[in-house]
């Protein structure tokens, strides 16, 4: 993951959970790490086509497709965001 703080880029490398050895898997924090890793991987590989500015005329589709990444929309439009 990259983060730009206004002056320089920062990089955070996440190890794929499949690469963990048996000893690391015993760490009680690993399930939380795996959940976070999977969420980040899903986020990074998403198609954000519906979230483009030129799709603003299609409100329901934008909320349905882009709401997965917006906790406020998930709370406000639970019938549209799955």
Coordinates of N, CA and C in Angstrom, one line a residue:
X1 N 0.8 -1.2 0.0 CA 0.0 0.0 0.0 C 0.9 1.2 0.0
X2 N 0.4 2.3 -0.7 CA 1.2 3.5 -0.7 C 0.4 4.6 0.0
X3 N 1.1 5.5 0.6 CA 0.4 6.7 1.2 C 1.3 7.9 1.0
X4 N 0.8 9.0 0.5 CA 1.5 10.2 0.3 C 1.1 11.2 1.3
X5 N 2.1 11.6 2.1 CA 1.8 12.6 3.2 C 1.9 14.0 2.8
X6 N 2.1 14.3 1.5 CA 2.2 15.7 1.1 C 3.7 16.0 0.8
X7 N 4.6 15.2 1.3 CA 6.0 15.4 1.1 C 6.7 14.2 0.4
X8 N 6.3 13.0 0.9 CA 6.9 11.8 0.3 C 5.9 10.7 0.4
X9 N 6.2 9.7 -0.4 CA 5.4 8.4 -0.4 C 5.9 7.5 0.7
X10 N 5.0 6.8 1.3 CA 5.3 5.7 2.2 C 4.7 4.5 1.7
X11 N 5.4 3.4 1.9 CA 5.0 2.1 1.4 C 4.8 1.1 2.5
X12 N 3.8 0.3 2.5 CA 3.5 -0.8 3.5 C 3.3 -2.1 2.7
X13 N 4.2 -3.0 2.9 CA 4.1 -4.3 2.2 C 3.3 -5.3 3.1
X14 N 2.3 -5.8 2.6 CA 1.5 -6.9 3.4 C 1.8 -8.2 2.8
X15 N 2.2 -9.1 3.6 CA 2.6 -10.5 3.2 C 1.3 -11.3 3.0
X16 N 1.2 -12.0 1.9 CA 0.0 -12.8 1.6 C -0.1 -13.9 2.7
X17 N -1.3 -14.1 3.2 CA -1.5 -15.1 4.3 C -1.1 -16.5 3.9
X18 N -1.2 -16.8 2.6 CA -0.8 -18.2 2.2 C 0.7 -18.4 2.4
X19 N 1.5 -17.4 2.6 CA 2.9 -17.5 2.8 C 3.3 -17.7 4.3
X20 N 2.4 -17.6 5.2 CA 2.7 -17.8 6.6 C 3.1 -19.2 6.9
X21 N 4.1 -19.3 7.8 CA 4.4 -20.7 8.2 C 3.6 -21.1 9.4
X22 N 3.7 -22.3 9.8 CA 2.8 -22.8 10.9 C 3.0 -22.0 12.2
X23 N 4.2 -21.6 12.5 CA 4.5 -20.9 13.8 C 3.8 -19.5 13.8
X24 N 3.8 -18.8 12.7 CA 3.2 -17.5 12.6 C 1.7 -17.6 12.7
X25 N 1.1 -18.7 12.1 CA -0.3 -18.9 12.1 C -0.8 -19.1 13.6
X26 N 0.0 -19.4 14.5 CA -0.4 -19.6 15.9 C -0.6 -18.3 16.6
X27 N -0.1 -17.2 16.1 CA -0.2 -15.9 16.7 C -1.7 -15.5 16.7
X28 N -2.3 -15.1 17.9 CA -3.7 -14.8 18.0 C -4.1 -13.6 17.2
X29 N -3.2 -12.8 16.7 CA -3.6 -11.6 15.9 C -3.7 -12.0 14.4
X30 N -3.3 -13.2 14.0 CA -3.3 -13.5 12.6 C -4.7 -13.5 11.9
X31 N -5.8 -14.0 12.6 CA -7.1 -13.9 12.0 C -7.5 -12.5 11.6
X32 N -7.2 -11.5 12.5 CA -7.5 -10.1 12.2 C -6.6 -9.6 11.0
X33 N -5.4 -10.0 11.0 CA -4.5 -9.6 9.9 C -5.1 -10.2 8.6
X34 N -5.5 -11.4 8.6 CA -6.0 -12.1 7.3 C -7.3 -11.3 6.9
X35 N -8.1 -11.0 7.8 CA -9.4 -10.3 7.5 C -9.0 -8.9 6.8
X36 N -8.1 -8.2 7.5 CA -7.7 -6.9 6.9 C -7.0 -7.1 5.5
X37 N -6.2 -8.1 5.4 CA -5.5 -8.3 4.1 C -6.5 -8.6 3.0
X38 N -7.5 -9.4 3.3 CA -8.5 -9.8 2.3 C -9.4 -8.6 2.0
X39 N -9.7 -7.7 2.9 CA -10.4 -6.5 2.6 C -9.6 -5.6 1.7
X40 N -8.3 -5.4 2.0 CA -7.5 -4.5 1.2 C -7.3 -5.1 -0.2
X41 N -7.1 -6.4 -0.3 CA -7.0 -7.1 -1.6 C -8.2 -6.9 -2.4
X42 N -9.4 -7.1 -1.8 CA -10.7 -6.9 -2.5 C -10.9 -5.4 -3.0
X43 N -10.5 -4.5 -2.1 CA -10.6 -3.1 -2.4 C -9.7 -2.7 -3.6
X44 N -8.5 -3.2 -3.6 CA -7.5 -2.8 -4.6 C -7.9 -3.4 -6.0
X45 N -8.5 -4.6 -6.0 CA -8.8 -5.2 -7.3 C -10.2 -4.9 -7.8
X46 N -10.9 -4.0 -7.1 CA -12.3 -3.6 -7.5 C -12.3 -2.8 -8.8
X47 N -13.4 -3.0 -9.5 CA -13.6 -2.1 -10.7 C -14.5 -1.0 -10.2
X48 N -13.9 0.2 -10.3 CA -14.6 1.4 -9.8 C -15.3 2.2 -10.9
X49 N -15.6 1.5 -12.0 CA -16.2 2.1 -13.1 C -17.5 2.8 -12.7
X50 N -18.3 2.2 -11.9 CA -19.6 2.8 -11.5 C -19.4 4.0 -10.6
X51 N -18.2 4.2 -10.0 CA -17.9 5.3 -9.1 C -17.4 6.6 -9.9
X52 N -17.3 6.5 -11.2 CA -16.8 7.6 -11.9 C -17.7 8.8 -11.9
X53 N -17.2 10.0 -12.0 CA -18.0 11.2 -11.9 C -19.0 11.2 -13.0
X54 N -18.8 10.6 -14.2 CA -19.8 10.7 -15.3 C -20.9 9.7 -15.1
X55 N -21.0 9.0 -13.9 CA -22.1 8.1 -13.6 C -23.0 8.7 -12.6
X56 N -22.8 10.0 -12.3 CA -23.6 10.6 -11.2 C -25.1 10.6 -11.5
X57 N -25.5 10.5 -12.7 CA -26.9 10.5 -13.1 C -27.6 9.2 -12.7
X58 N -26.8 8.2 -12.3 CA -27.4 6.9 -12.0 C -27.1 6.6 -10.5
X59 N -27.9 7.3 -9.7 CA -27.7 7.4 -8.2 C -27.7 6.0 -7.6
X60 N -28.7 5.2 -7.9 CA -28.9 3.9 -7.3 C -27.7 2.9 -7.6
X61 N -27.2 3.0 -8.8 CA -26.1 2.1 -9.2 C -24.8 2.6 -8.5
X62 N -24.6 3.9 -8.4 CA -23.5 4.4 -7.6 C -23.5 4.0 -6.2
X63 N -24.6 4.1 -5.5 CA -24.7 3.7 -4.1 C -24.5 2.2 -4.0
X64 N -25.1 1.4 -4.9 CA -25.0 0.0 -4.8 C -23.5 -0.5 -5.0
X65 N -22.9 0.1 -6.0 CA -21.5 -0.4 -6.4 C -20.4 0.3 -5.5
X66 N -20.6 1.6 -5.2 CA -19.6 2.3 -4.5 C -19.8 2.3 -3.0
X67 N -21.0 2.0 -2.6 CA -21.3 2.0 -1.2 C -20.5 0.9 -0.4
X68 N -20.0 -0.1 -1.1 CA -19.3 -1.2 -0.4 C -18.0 -0.6 0.3
X69 N -17.6 0.6 -0.3 CA -16.4 1.2 0.2 C -16.7 2.4 1.1
X70 N -17.9 2.7 1.4 CA -18.3 3.9 2.1 C -19.2 3.5 3.3
X71 N -18.7 3.5 4.5 CA -19.5 3.0 5.6 C -20.7 3.9 5.8
X72 N -20.7 5.1 5.5 CA -21.8 6.0 5.7 C -23.0 5.6 4.8
X73 N -22.6 5.3 3.5 CA -23.7 4.8 2.6 C -24.2 3.5 3.0
X74 N -23.4 2.6 3.6 CA -23.9 1.3 4.1 C -24.9 1.5 5.2
X75 N -24.7 2.5 6.0 CA -25.7 2.7 7.1 C -26.9 3.5 6.6
X76 N -26.7 4.4 5.7 CA -27.8 5.2 5.2 C -28.7 4.5 4.2
X77 N -28.1 3.6 3.4 CA -28.9 2.9 2.3 C -28.7 1.4 2.4
X78 N -29.1 0.8 3.5 CA -28.9 -0.6 3.7 C -29.6 -1.5 2.7
X79 N -30.7 -1.0 2.1 CA -31.4 -1.7 1.1 C -30.7 -1.8 -0.3
X80 N -29.8 -0.8 -0.5 CA -29.1 -0.8 -1.8 C -27.7 -1.4 -1.7
X81 N -27.0 -1.2 -0.5 CA -25.6 -1.6 -0.3 C -25.6 -3.0 0.3
X82 N -25.0 -3.9 -0.3 CA -25.0 -5.3 0.2 C -23.6 -5.6 0.8

